[in-house]
Amino acid sequence: MSAIRRPSPVLTFGKYAALAFYLIFALFPLYWLVKISITPDQLVFTEGTALWPSETTLGNFRTVIFHTDFLAYFGNSLIVSLGTAAATTLIAAGAGYAFSRFNFGGKRVIIALMLVTQMFPLLMIIAPIYKIVAAMGLLNSLTSLIVVYTAFNVPFATFLMQSFFDGIPKDLEEAAMMDGCTRFQALRKVIFPLTLPGLGATLGFVFTAAWSELLFALMLISRNEAMTFPVGLLTFVSKFSVDWGQMMAAGVLALIPSCLFFIFIQRYLVQGLTSGAVKG
Amino acid sequence: MARLQLTNVAKRYGNVEVLRDINLDIADGEFIVLVGPSGCGKSTLLRMIAGLEPISDGDFLIDGERMNDIRPRDRDIAMVFQSYALYPHMDVARNMGFSMEIRGAATAERTSRVAEAGRALGLDKLLERLPKALSGGQRQRVAMGRAIVRDPRAFLFDEPLSNLDAALRVEMRLEIARLHQRLGTTMVYVTHDQVEALTLADRIVVLNGGIIQQVGSPLELYERPANRFVAQFIGSPTMNVVAAAPDGASAVRLASGARILLPNHSGAGRAAELGIRPEHVDVVEPGTGDLDAVADVIEHLGSDTNVYTVVEGLGPIMARVRGNVPARSGDRLGLRIRPEHAHLFARDGRALAATGA
Ligand SMILES: Nc1ncnc2c1ncn2[C@@H]1O[C@H](COP(=O)(O)OP(=O)(O)OP(=O)(O)O)[C@@H](O)[C@H]1O
Ligand SMILES: [Mg+2]
């Protein structure tokens, strides 16, 4: 009788096949995006189904960068997304910490209300939001987008942060307080460093959500100078034609910030920072 | 130098009172052990001393100074947590020196104090490791080191050894005893483990249901338990307790019909129960003892033998005998109760004063 059963080769093969299938499924659209962005205009339709075009070009990128307003859209998106990510994470971290560590009157009601906000389809509240933003005189401003996106992302981000704080043993703060910290010092010197993965994940999540948001950006922004990149993309669609190559090139460029962001934070995401804190 | 005084201290969570009428005067340098069943409020009491839990009622003084509203950081008390609570992102040296870092001590002084504590605890080669790269026993030492480095007015321990294996537990127990001898600092120690309590304590505090049952030296609690709860909680194996009725002024009658003569016991006239520790029950020839029993299980421990018996009309009685007993399961035995070691309890569980012996 052998002590350790080796997994059967069929099972191993099956697992890898399933993973490979999933990867192709997830990555193929990205590949197609890149392919079309480097295909010369005249070949987009004639070689539409080929896996690789017979000729490649960086012309679409050149056009998008130097001859359209893309860079302005890109900049607007960066401002809105970074602003939203920062504001949301700041609020969510504070609220998440309070939910995780303190008991206070109305806590359950607040949590329930936050859940309720997540239940409505956006389309239902878009008109009231428009009226509110208009009344505040914020139409066509990046500020309006930051405020609206923050409002919509805070509930989920708060739950996310709360679960990260819940994962940090309360003993650590108490030990820090016994060691001479005020609650705020304990937070800054002990809890904050351990929450970095959580902050990174929340920042990344909110940034991506804001970066690709279209509906509100479309409704609240009509001035070209204030357009974010998803709205700007639509300018590549004219009444009679779609400039596929340029649109895809813009899409590829738009992927860069998210990719950089996740490369930057992924080491925090995989690391279990609290390991070793308690017994184990 | 720290004398800890608790006067009429109570703790409530909403309407639930988890500690009541706690009166305790802990002398400077004393080693106090809190014991009691799970949920009786040991950790809560310790945390109130630490300042991590507000005191609902009563006063807590350190060296005569009222501490109720003083923050943990200003009480100058160190605590070793059951979970160790090491800072996972700091190496061993920084973990141990953290309290000095927070208080703004000079780096040189901090380094030398950490090195000294590290040497004392056998951690000198591990100072640059992160907690996750340490074994359970090493983490435990770091947690102790963190407390020692501070040179606090008092140490609090909440079941510090409960996550260690048996051998390591014995070793660390000795280490803590040595630490107390060397530093002479006041220590309050919570444990489930009788042996830890009996070996470490100057005085043991037995808690049950949020109320102090008895405070006394290990020997006092063993020889003169204040009530049935303490009698059965302290001492291993557990004291046998059986129903008893007065039979004259100096004897009791058990449910099996046996009459136990207690010439030196003034409480016999009010007794409702009789308690006798297994080590005070002798195994004798059938028919020659106070009780006739049938052996149930015999445990040979080498130096001692545990004899579990069943007495007809009375129930199980255990005897612990020095050396070996050549009995086997099912054998008929006689049991003799040493009257000078018998305990009597009133109906409400209070111990009836034993005189003599
Ligand atoms: N935050 C709280 N709210 C309500 N009740 C609590 C709270 N914390 C503790 N208790 C109750 O107080 C009682 C005492 O708890 P405590 O942790 O002091 O027990 P303990 O003696 O340390 O037990 P153990 O030996 O299991 O550690 C328990 O009955 C517990 O349920
Ligand atoms: Mg406890």
XYZ file of C-alpha atoms and ligand atoms in Angstrom:
669
model
C 0.000 0.000 0.000
C 1.587 3.258 -1.016
C 1.260 6.029 1.515
C 0.864 8.915 -0.891
C -1.342 8.572 -3.910
C -0.029 10.401 -6.945
C -2.687 12.335 -8.817
C -3.610 10.495 -11.987
C -2.083 11.903 -15.207
C -5.549 12.262 -16.699
C -6.609 14.481 -13.830
C -3.476 16.609 -14.101
C -3.955 16.984 -17.834
C -7.591 17.896 -17.275
C -6.670 20.608 -14.798
C -4.139 22.193 -17.128
C -6.523 21.947 -20.070
C -9.221 23.732 -18.092
C -6.776 26.466 -17.033
C -5.525 26.860 -20.599
C -9.068 27.111 -21.888
C -9.881 29.763 -19.330
C -6.759 31.778 -20.154
C -7.540 31.723 -23.877
C -11.108 32.683 -23.155
C -10.030 35.625 -20.986
C -7.063 36.825 -22.995
C -8.279 36.374 -26.556
C -10.255 39.644 -26.691
C -7.174 41.465 -25.431
C -5.101 39.836 -28.103
C -7.639 40.892 -30.720
C -7.537 44.445 -29.420
C -3.766 44.569 -29.830
C -3.922 42.873 -33.237
C -6.363 45.345 -34.725
C -4.509 48.305 -33.241
C -1.432 47.423 -35.313
C -3.293 46.449 -38.470
C -3.203 49.078 -41.267
C -6.652 50.515 -42.006
C -6.989 48.992 -45.457
C -6.427 45.460 -44.074
C -8.857 45.617 -41.118
C -11.717 44.202 -43.149
C -9.913 42.232 -45.834
C -7.906 40.254 -43.289
C -10.513 40.532 -40.566
C -10.394 36.922 -39.456
C -6.659 36.271 -39.807
C -4.808 35.679 -36.548
C -1.986 38.012 -37.577
C -2.121 40.711 -40.299
C 0.258 40.424 -43.282
C 1.486 43.949 -42.558
C 1.762 45.830 -39.240
C 1.899 49.526 -38.403
C 2.173 51.852 -35.448
C 0.330 54.530 -37.441
C -2.837 54.182 -35.405
C -0.940 54.950 -32.212
C 0.763 57.926 -33.814
C -2.552 59.306 -35.019
C -4.279 58.748 -31.702
C -1.509 60.381 -29.700
C -0.632 63.305 -31.947
C -3.745 64.072 -33.990
C -6.676 63.473 -31.631
C -7.665 64.727 -28.178
C -6.868 61.359 -26.751
C -4.081 62.570 -24.448
C -6.442 65.124 -22.925
C -9.078 62.449 -22.309
C -6.397 60.236 -20.862
C -5.282 62.989 -18.507
C -8.849 63.673 -17.419
C -9.385 60.003 -16.720
C -6.207 59.851 -14.676
C -7.300 62.823 -12.570
C -10.788 61.431 -12.034
C -9.653 57.872 -11.317
C -6.820 58.805 -8.996
C -9.015 61.336 -7.210
C -11.807 58.821 -6.824
C -9.478 56.049 -5.681
C -7.821 58.287 -3.108
C -11.023 59.799 -1.746
C -12.880 56.499 -1.651
C -10.066 54.581 -0.003
C -9.578 57.259 2.626
C -13.257 57.242 3.560
C -13.540 53.464 3.319
C -10.479 52.905 5.498
C -11.889 55.100 8.253
C -15.361 53.628 8.041
C -14.080 50.070 7.701
C -11.889 50.478 10.787
C -14.802 51.835 12.800
C -17.087 49.007 11.703
C -14.423 46.446 12.483
C -13.331 47.708 15.892
C -16.101 49.686 17.546
C -19.637 49.039 18.592
C -21.813 52.089 18.304
C -25.490 52.895 18.110
C -26.940 52.635 14.625
C -24.097 50.509 13.293
C -26.413 47.860 11.907
C -28.708 50.433 10.342
C -25.798 52.133 8.614
C -24.512 48.828 7.254
C -27.996 47.933 6.024
C -28.372 51.323 4.327
C -25.025 50.896 2.644
C -26.142 47.543 1.305
C -29.387 49.069 0.066
C -27.484 51.606 -2.021
C -25.900 48.714 -3.870
C -29.245 47.223 -4.860
C -30.592 49.839 -7.264
C -29.788 49.666 -10.963
C -27.782 52.757 -11.883
C -30.227 53.642 -14.625
C -32.901 54.303 -12.026
C -30.977 56.997 -10.219
C -29.148 58.588 -13.079
C -31.788 61.269 -13.647
C -31.901 62.420 -9.997
C -28.119 62.444 -9.883
C -28.067 64.584 -13.012
C -30.475 67.066 -11.437
C -28.465 67.241 -8.229
C -25.177 67.768 -10.034
C -26.785 70.384 -12.283
C -28.253 72.203 -9.291
C -24.806 72.333 -7.727
C -23.445 73.808 -10.928
C -20.980 70.974 -11.339
C -22.011 69.737 -14.792
C -19.103 69.322 -17.167
C -16.571 69.261 -14.359
C -14.203 66.498 -13.338
C -15.138 67.224 -9.736
C -18.673 66.017 -10.371
C -17.352 62.674 -11.583
C -15.041 62.292 -8.603
C -17.869 63.043 -6.184
C -20.354 60.721 -7.876
C -17.877 57.866 -8.324
C -16.745 58.174 -4.733
C -20.324 58.052 -3.516
C -20.966 54.895 -5.496
C -17.763 53.106 -4.557
C -17.585 53.878 -0.856
C -20.026 51.172 0.327
C -18.293 48.280 -1.363
C -14.838 49.652 -0.584
C -15.862 49.986 3.065
C -16.889 46.349 3.262
C -13.626 45.412 1.609
C -11.577 47.439 4.101
C -13.612 46.172 7.023
C -12.828 42.594 6.102
C -9.129 43.468 5.943
C -9.273 45.067 9.387
C -11.222 42.083 10.703
C -8.309 39.941 9.575
C -5.875 41.835 11.809
C -6.055 40.514 15.381
C -7.308 43.025 17.910
C -4.553 41.811 20.233
C -1.986 43.614 18.096
C -3.481 47.030 18.780
C -3.894 46.196 22.434
C -0.295 45.026 22.646
C 0.774 48.293 21.048
C -1.275 50.267 23.554
C 0.267 48.299 26.418
C 3.640 49.109 24.853
C 2.895 52.788 25.203
C 1.011 53.764 22.054
C -2.062 55.926 21.919
C -4.814 54.391 19.823
C -3.755 56.596 16.945
C -0.100 55.586 17.274
C -1.113 51.942 17.366
C -3.071 52.528 14.209
C -0.206 54.250 12.447
C 2.690 52.057 13.564
C 1.085 48.633 13.750
C -2.245 48.475 11.970
C -1.484 50.696 8.997
C 1.576 48.741 7.793
C -0.448 45.543 8.010
C -3.329 47.052 6.063
C -1.192 47.995 3.070
C -2.378 44.993 1.022
C -5.953 45.941 1.792
C -5.362 49.574 0.894
C -3.655 48.485 -2.319
C -6.478 46.179 -3.303
C -9.097 48.816 -2.554
C -7.199 51.516 -4.435
C -6.825 49.181 -7.408
C -10.412 48.129 -7.394
C -11.787 51.671 -7.211
C -9.269 53.009 -9.709
C -10.277 50.399 -12.277
C -13.963 50.965 -11.682
C -13.601 54.728 -12.159
C -11.245 54.328 -15.103
C -13.742 52.374 -17.175
C -16.962 54.081 -16.094
C -19.006 55.310 -19.046
C -22.605 55.928 -18.077
C -22.204 58.848 -15.659
C -19.328 60.309 -17.623
C -21.583 60.377 -20.670
C -24.469 61.971 -18.821
C -22.583 64.564 -16.803
C -19.928 65.620 -19.306
C -20.655 67.062 -22.718
C -17.781 69.512 -23.075
C -14.913 67.999 -25.057
C -12.205 69.362 -22.716
C -13.697 67.580 -19.700
C -14.313 64.218 -21.335
C -12.817 61.128 -19.821
C -11.293 58.479 -21.962
C -14.310 56.072 -22.255
C -16.452 58.956 -23.485
C -13.626 60.123 -25.709
C -13.472 56.671 -27.290
C -16.956 57.257 -28.598
C -15.660 60.158 -30.685
C -13.971 57.557 -32.851
C -17.437 56.426 -33.795
C -18.877 58.854 -36.336
C -22.280 58.700 -37.900
C -21.056 56.827 -40.963
C -17.991 54.928 -39.945
C -16.020 53.568 -37.040
C -12.274 54.073 -37.009
C -11.479 50.638 -35.635
C -7.698 50.867 -35.771
C -7.543 54.129 -33.838
C -10.169 53.020 -31.388
C -8.250 49.861 -30.610
C -4.976 51.747 -30.341
C -6.603 54.080 -27.825
C -7.921 51.025 -25.994
C -4.454 49.499 -25.757
C -3.056 52.753 -24.363
C -5.889 52.865 -21.858
C -4.913 49.478 -20.493
C -1.479 50.695 -19.472
C -2.324 52.481 -16.202
C -4.360 49.584 -14.819
C -1.622 47.131 -15.754
C 1.069 49.243 -14.132
C -1.081 49.640 -11.075
C -1.648 45.949 -10.599
C 1.970 45.072 -11.260
C 2.854 47.552 -8.552
C 0.421 46.239 -5.934
C 0.380 42.545 -6.749
C 3.250 41.748 -4.412
C 1.171 43.174 -1.566
C -1.862 41.216 -2.659
C -0.225 37.809 -2.547
C 1.715 38.339 0.656
C -0.020 37.314 3.855
C 1.393 40.137 5.915
C -0.098 39.161 9.250
C 1.327 35.657 9.279
C 3.357 35.089 12.412
C 1.402 37.519 14.536
C -0.304 34.901 16.627
C 0.377 31.365 17.838
C 0.103 29.186 14.687
C 7.413 48.641 43.021
C 3.714 48.145 42.602
C 0.904 47.271 44.903
C -2.322 46.573 43.044
C -5.592 47.092 44.876
C -9.039 46.271 43.594
C -11.928 47.465 45.728
C -15.506 46.366 45.043
C -14.702 46.133 41.365
C -17.464 45.025 38.999
C -17.709 44.587 35.261
C -20.900 44.736 33.257
C -21.546 44.292 29.561
C -24.943 45.939 29.172
C -27.093 44.131 31.702
C -24.803 41.158 32.046
C -22.602 41.282 35.111
C -19.484 39.236 34.435
C -17.509 40.230 37.542
C -18.877 41.221 40.936
C -17.500 42.427 44.256
C -13.888 41.869 43.379
C -11.721 42.756 46.362
C -8.082 41.976 46.006
C -4.978 43.500 47.530
C -1.864 42.395 45.676
C 1.344 43.183 47.513
C 4.428 44.526 45.802
C 6.419 41.686 44.283
C 3.709 39.139 44.784
C 2.962 36.414 42.237
C -0.819 36.095 41.948
C -2.456 33.403 39.843
C -6.064 33.672 38.708
C -7.773 30.354 38.068
C -11.314 29.320 37.315
C -13.390 27.584 34.702
C -13.738 28.954 31.184
C -15.844 32.100 30.996
C -15.552 32.957 34.696
C -14.005 36.355 33.974
C -10.260 35.810 34.426
C -9.253 37.558 31.217
C -11.737 40.334 31.845
C -10.230 41.004 35.274
C -6.717 41.004 33.852
C -7.740 43.344 31.054
C -9.273 45.753 33.530
C -5.976 45.860 35.399
C -4.242 46.469 32.068
C -6.651 49.258 31.160
C -7.896 47.551 28.020
C -11.360 47.132 29.494
C -13.196 49.911 31.335
C -14.069 49.230 34.976
C -17.854 49.441 35.493
C -17.764 49.903 39.226
C -15.331 50.122 42.108
C -11.750 51.327 42.255
C -8.458 50.064 40.979
C -5.336 51.535 42.541
C -1.677 51.124 41.742
C 0.497 52.183 44.662
C -2.427 54.092 46.077
C -3.125 56.001 42.884
C -6.542 55.568 41.271
C -6.146 54.087 37.811
C -9.732 53.659 36.596
C -9.464 56.421 34.014
C -5.777 56.148 33.188
C -4.934 54.887 29.705
C -3.054 51.582 29.338
C 0.053 53.379 28.110
C 0.248 55.447 31.273
C -0.149 52.559 33.714
C 3.348 51.221 33.089
C 2.180 47.620 33.095
C 3.331 44.983 30.609
C 1.129 42.198 29.334
C 1.940 38.893 27.661
C -0.968 37.819 25.486
C -2.154 34.273 24.999
C -1.856 34.809 21.251
C 1.573 36.466 21.791
C 0.411 39.362 19.585
C 3.844 39.928 18.056
C 4.022 42.671 15.444
C 4.359 40.616 12.273
C 6.078 43.309 10.243
C 8.837 43.939 12.776
C 11.812 41.711 13.472
C 12.414 40.231 16.904
C 14.661 43.049 18.058
C 12.199 45.752 17.042
C 9.315 43.811 18.579
C 11.151 43.726 21.875
C 12.328 47.316 21.672
C 9.029 48.749 20.460
C 7.921 50.094 23.825
C 11.217 51.948 24.235
C 10.997 53.184 20.659
C 7.550 54.621 21.382
C 8.798 56.290 24.536
C 11.644 57.821 22.597
C 14.511 56.071 24.382
C 17.991 56.475 22.913
C 18.853 53.908 20.261
C 21.992 52.778 22.065
C 20.151 52.103 25.283
C 17.404 50.293 23.416
C 19.840 48.090 21.558
C 21.684 47.096 24.698
C 18.484 46.362 26.633
C 17.114 44.263 23.775
C 20.400 42.395 23.506
C 20.399 41.746 27.234
C 16.822 40.436 27.257
C 17.573 38.425 24.120
C 20.506 36.759 25.858
C 18.459 36.023 28.963
C 15.797 34.311 26.889
C 18.117 32.541 24.453
C 16.980 34.670 21.546
C 20.313 36.324 20.719
C 20.684 34.518 17.389
C 17.133 35.293 16.287
C 17.037 39.043 16.755
C 16.789 39.781 13.045
C 14.084 37.236 12.258
C 10.467 38.068 11.588
C 7.905 36.414 13.874
C 6.649 34.185 11.075
C 10.059 32.511 10.932
C 9.920 31.475 14.604
C 8.577 28.371 16.318
C 5.760 28.628 18.846
C 8.157 28.451 21.777
C 10.402 31.135 20.317
C 7.433 33.420 19.712
C 6.459 32.906 23.315
C 9.941 33.995 24.415
C 9.792 37.077 22.230
C 6.466 37.980 23.811
C 8.098 37.659 27.239
C 11.133 39.587 26.065
C 8.916 42.413 24.915
C 7.519 42.656 28.428
C 10.895 42.371 30.203
C 12.692 45.001 28.139
C 10.322 47.635 29.462
C 11.079 47.005 33.104
C 7.432 47.686 33.992
C 5.815 48.097 37.407
C 3.886 44.853 36.984
C 3.523 41.956 34.562
C 0.243 40.481 33.407
C 0.079 37.074 31.752
C -3.042 35.672 30.101
C -2.562 31.926 29.697
C 0.876 32.489 28.209
C 1.786 28.822 27.929
C -1.457 27.339 26.688
C -0.306 27.120 23.077
C 2.868 25.212 23.848
C 3.396 21.478 24.002
C 3.773 19.791 27.375
C 7.583 19.685 27.541
C 7.985 23.308 26.484
C 5.320 24.317 28.951
C 7.295 22.887 31.843
C 10.453 24.608 30.626
C 8.757 27.986 30.237
C 7.055 27.603 33.591
C 10.455 27.312 35.226
C 11.658 30.246 33.194
C 8.805 32.387 34.465
C 9.504 31.311 38.035
C 13.153 32.309 37.602
C 12.121 35.576 36.019
C 10.000 36.389 39.039
C 12.818 35.514 41.410
C 15.281 37.629 39.479
C 13.093 40.702 38.946
C 10.880 40.531 41.997
C 8.192 42.406 40.078
C 4.490 42.028 40.833
C 2.937 39.457 38.509
C -0.665 38.527 37.802
C -1.017 35.318 35.884
C -4.117 33.693 34.403
C -4.141 29.983 33.756
C -6.301 26.919 33.346
C -3.498 24.698 34.449
C -3.519 23.605 38.089
C 0.123 22.695 38.102
C 1.099 26.146 36.864
C -1.108 27.715 39.500
C 0.178 25.589 42.374
C 3.844 25.854 41.427
C 4.060 29.547 40.513
C 1.703 31.300 42.863
C 2.365 33.064 46.110
C -1.396 33.292 46.307
C -4.086 31.809 44.103
C -7.367 33.552 43.371
C -10.164 31.126 42.484
C -12.918 32.713 40.413
C -16.247 31.213 39.498
C -19.169 32.902 37.812
C -17.528 36.302 38.179
C -17.141 36.023 41.946
C -13.978 35.390 43.940
C -14.423 32.069 45.704
C -11.245 32.110 47.728
C -7.844 33.738 47.895
C -4.964 31.949 49.520
C -1.652 30.200 49.225
C -1.619 26.962 47.243
C -1.399 24.953 50.447
C -4.268 26.830 52.082
C -6.524 26.173 49.116
C -5.568 22.528 49.098
C -5.973 21.954 52.802
C -8.732 24.388 53.682
C -10.931 25.063 50.667
C -13.626 27.602 51.503
C -16.325 25.764 49.638
C -17.123 22.776 47.562
C -16.247 24.532 44.297
C -12.705 25.355 45.395
C -12.340 21.892 46.918
C -13.113 20.245 43.608
C -11.312 22.804 41.456
C -7.970 22.683 43.260
C -6.122 19.404 43.493
C -5.687 16.647 41.001
C -7.231 14.113 40.814
C -10.496 15.809 41.804
C -11.819 15.443 45.339
C -14.548 12.832 45.849
C -17.722 14.463 47.157
C -20.695 12.395 48.331
C -23.961 13.142 50.098
C -23.797 12.825 53.880
C -26.212 13.303 56.779
C -25.361 14.169 60.396
C -25.320 11.193 62.709
C -24.680 12.504 66.168
C -22.390 15.448 66.833
C -19.188 13.943 65.489
C -20.134 11.487 62.764
C -21.904 11.446 59.417
C -23.808 8.697 57.653
C -23.366 8.171 53.924
C -26.027 7.006 51.472
C -24.482 3.550 51.414
C -25.212 3.249 55.110
C -21.623 3.635 56.208
C -21.014 5.690 59.332
C -17.870 7.826 59.248
C -16.573 8.951 62.594
C -15.046 12.430 62.570
C -13.898 13.019 66.137
C -12.149 16.316 65.426
C -14.718 17.849 63.123
C -16.998 20.427 64.687
C -19.223 20.746 61.621
C -20.536 17.186 61.500
C -23.883 18.233 62.917
C -24.641 20.486 59.915
C -23.017 18.478 57.123
C -24.775 17.828 53.822
C -21.799 16.475 51.928
C -18.500 14.829 52.670
C -15.414 15.408 50.552
C -12.271 13.334 50.553
C -9.287 13.649 48.211
C -8.307 10.448 46.375
C -4.883 10.557 48.036
C -6.626 10.349 51.425
C -8.543 7.191 50.616
C -6.733 3.940 51.461
C -7.377 0.644 49.735
C -7.729 -2.187 52.290
C -8.973 -5.780 52.489
C -12.703 -6.146 51.708
C -14.843 -5.759 54.824
C -12.166 -4.033 56.883
C -12.636 -0.440 55.637
C -15.369 2.188 55.866
C -16.784 1.273 52.479
C -17.034 -1.858 50.358
C -16.300 -1.202 46.702
C -15.780 -2.926 43.387
C -12.737 -1.920 41.345
C -13.659 -0.406 38.017
C -10.493 0.855 36.302
C -6.943 0.679 37.627
C -4.395 3.146 36.268
C -0.768 2.351 36.982
C 1.324 5.511 36.928
C 4.490 3.897 38.223
C 4.959 5.877 41.401
C 1.226 5.902 42.124
C -1.884 3.972 41.219
C -5.283 5.460 40.517
C -8.027 3.107 41.650
C -11.473 3.962 40.282
C -14.119 2.105 42.241
C -17.882 1.964 42.523
C -19.489 1.796 45.957
C -22.958 0.343 46.037
C -25.568 2.923 46.997
C -22.993 5.724 46.842
C -21.515 5.891 43.373
C -17.942 6.206 42.100
C -15.101 6.854 44.527
C -11.515 7.216 43.480
C -8.454 6.361 45.501
C -4.877 7.265 44.747
C -2.381 4.931 46.328
C 1.419 5.142 46.592
C 3.210 2.429 44.703
C 1.482 -0.514 43.142
C -1.876 -2.116 43.924
C -2.288 -5.711 42.821
C -6.008 -5.265 42.157
C -7.844 -5.869 38.919
C -11.046 -4.642 37.444
C -14.011 -6.382 39.116
C -12.146 -7.195 42.342
C -13.829 -6.451 45.662
C -11.965 -3.908 47.767
C -12.335 -2.087 51.026
C -11.852 1.700 51.198
C -10.828 3.599 54.298
C -11.340 7.318 54.629
C -8.739 9.146 56.691
C -10.984 11.195 58.988
C -8.393 13.908 59.653
C -8.445 14.768 55.941
C -12.217 14.690 55.434
C -13.980 17.891 54.391
C -17.582 18.653 55.235
C -19.827 20.979 53.282
C -23.120 22.587 54.260
C -26.151 22.485 52.003
C -25.097 25.752 50.280
C -21.651 24.336 49.501
C -19.751 26.280 52.154
C -17.053 24.337 53.939
C -17.730 23.599 57.587
C -14.777 24.489 59.736
C -12.468 21.622 60.414
C -10.718 21.741 63.755
C -7.930 19.581 64.966
C -5.692 17.443 62.765
N -17.499 42.081 24.884
C -18.261 41.276 25.641
N -19.597 41.407 25.681
C -20.355 40.610 26.447
N -19.878 39.631 27.219
C -18.552 39.436 27.233
C -17.673 40.247 26.450
N -16.415 39.813 26.678
C -16.510 38.792 27.537
N -17.787 38.563 27.876
C -18.274 37.547 28.824
O -17.605 37.715 30.033
C -17.361 36.469 30.643
C -15.926 36.382 31.070
O -15.091 36.313 29.941
P -13.534 36.107 30.061
O -12.958 36.195 28.700
O -12.995 37.032 31.080
O -13.458 34.615 30.585
P -12.173 33.769 30.964
O -12.301 33.422 32.383
O -10.935 34.479 30.535
O -12.404 32.476 30.094
P -11.318 31.569 29.345
O -10.734 30.716 30.397
O -12.149 30.788 28.389
O -10.337 32.472 28.675
C -17.769 35.407 29.639
O -18.959 34.829 30.067
C -17.946 36.158 28.360
O -18.992 35.600 27.622
Mg -9.458 34.112 29.014
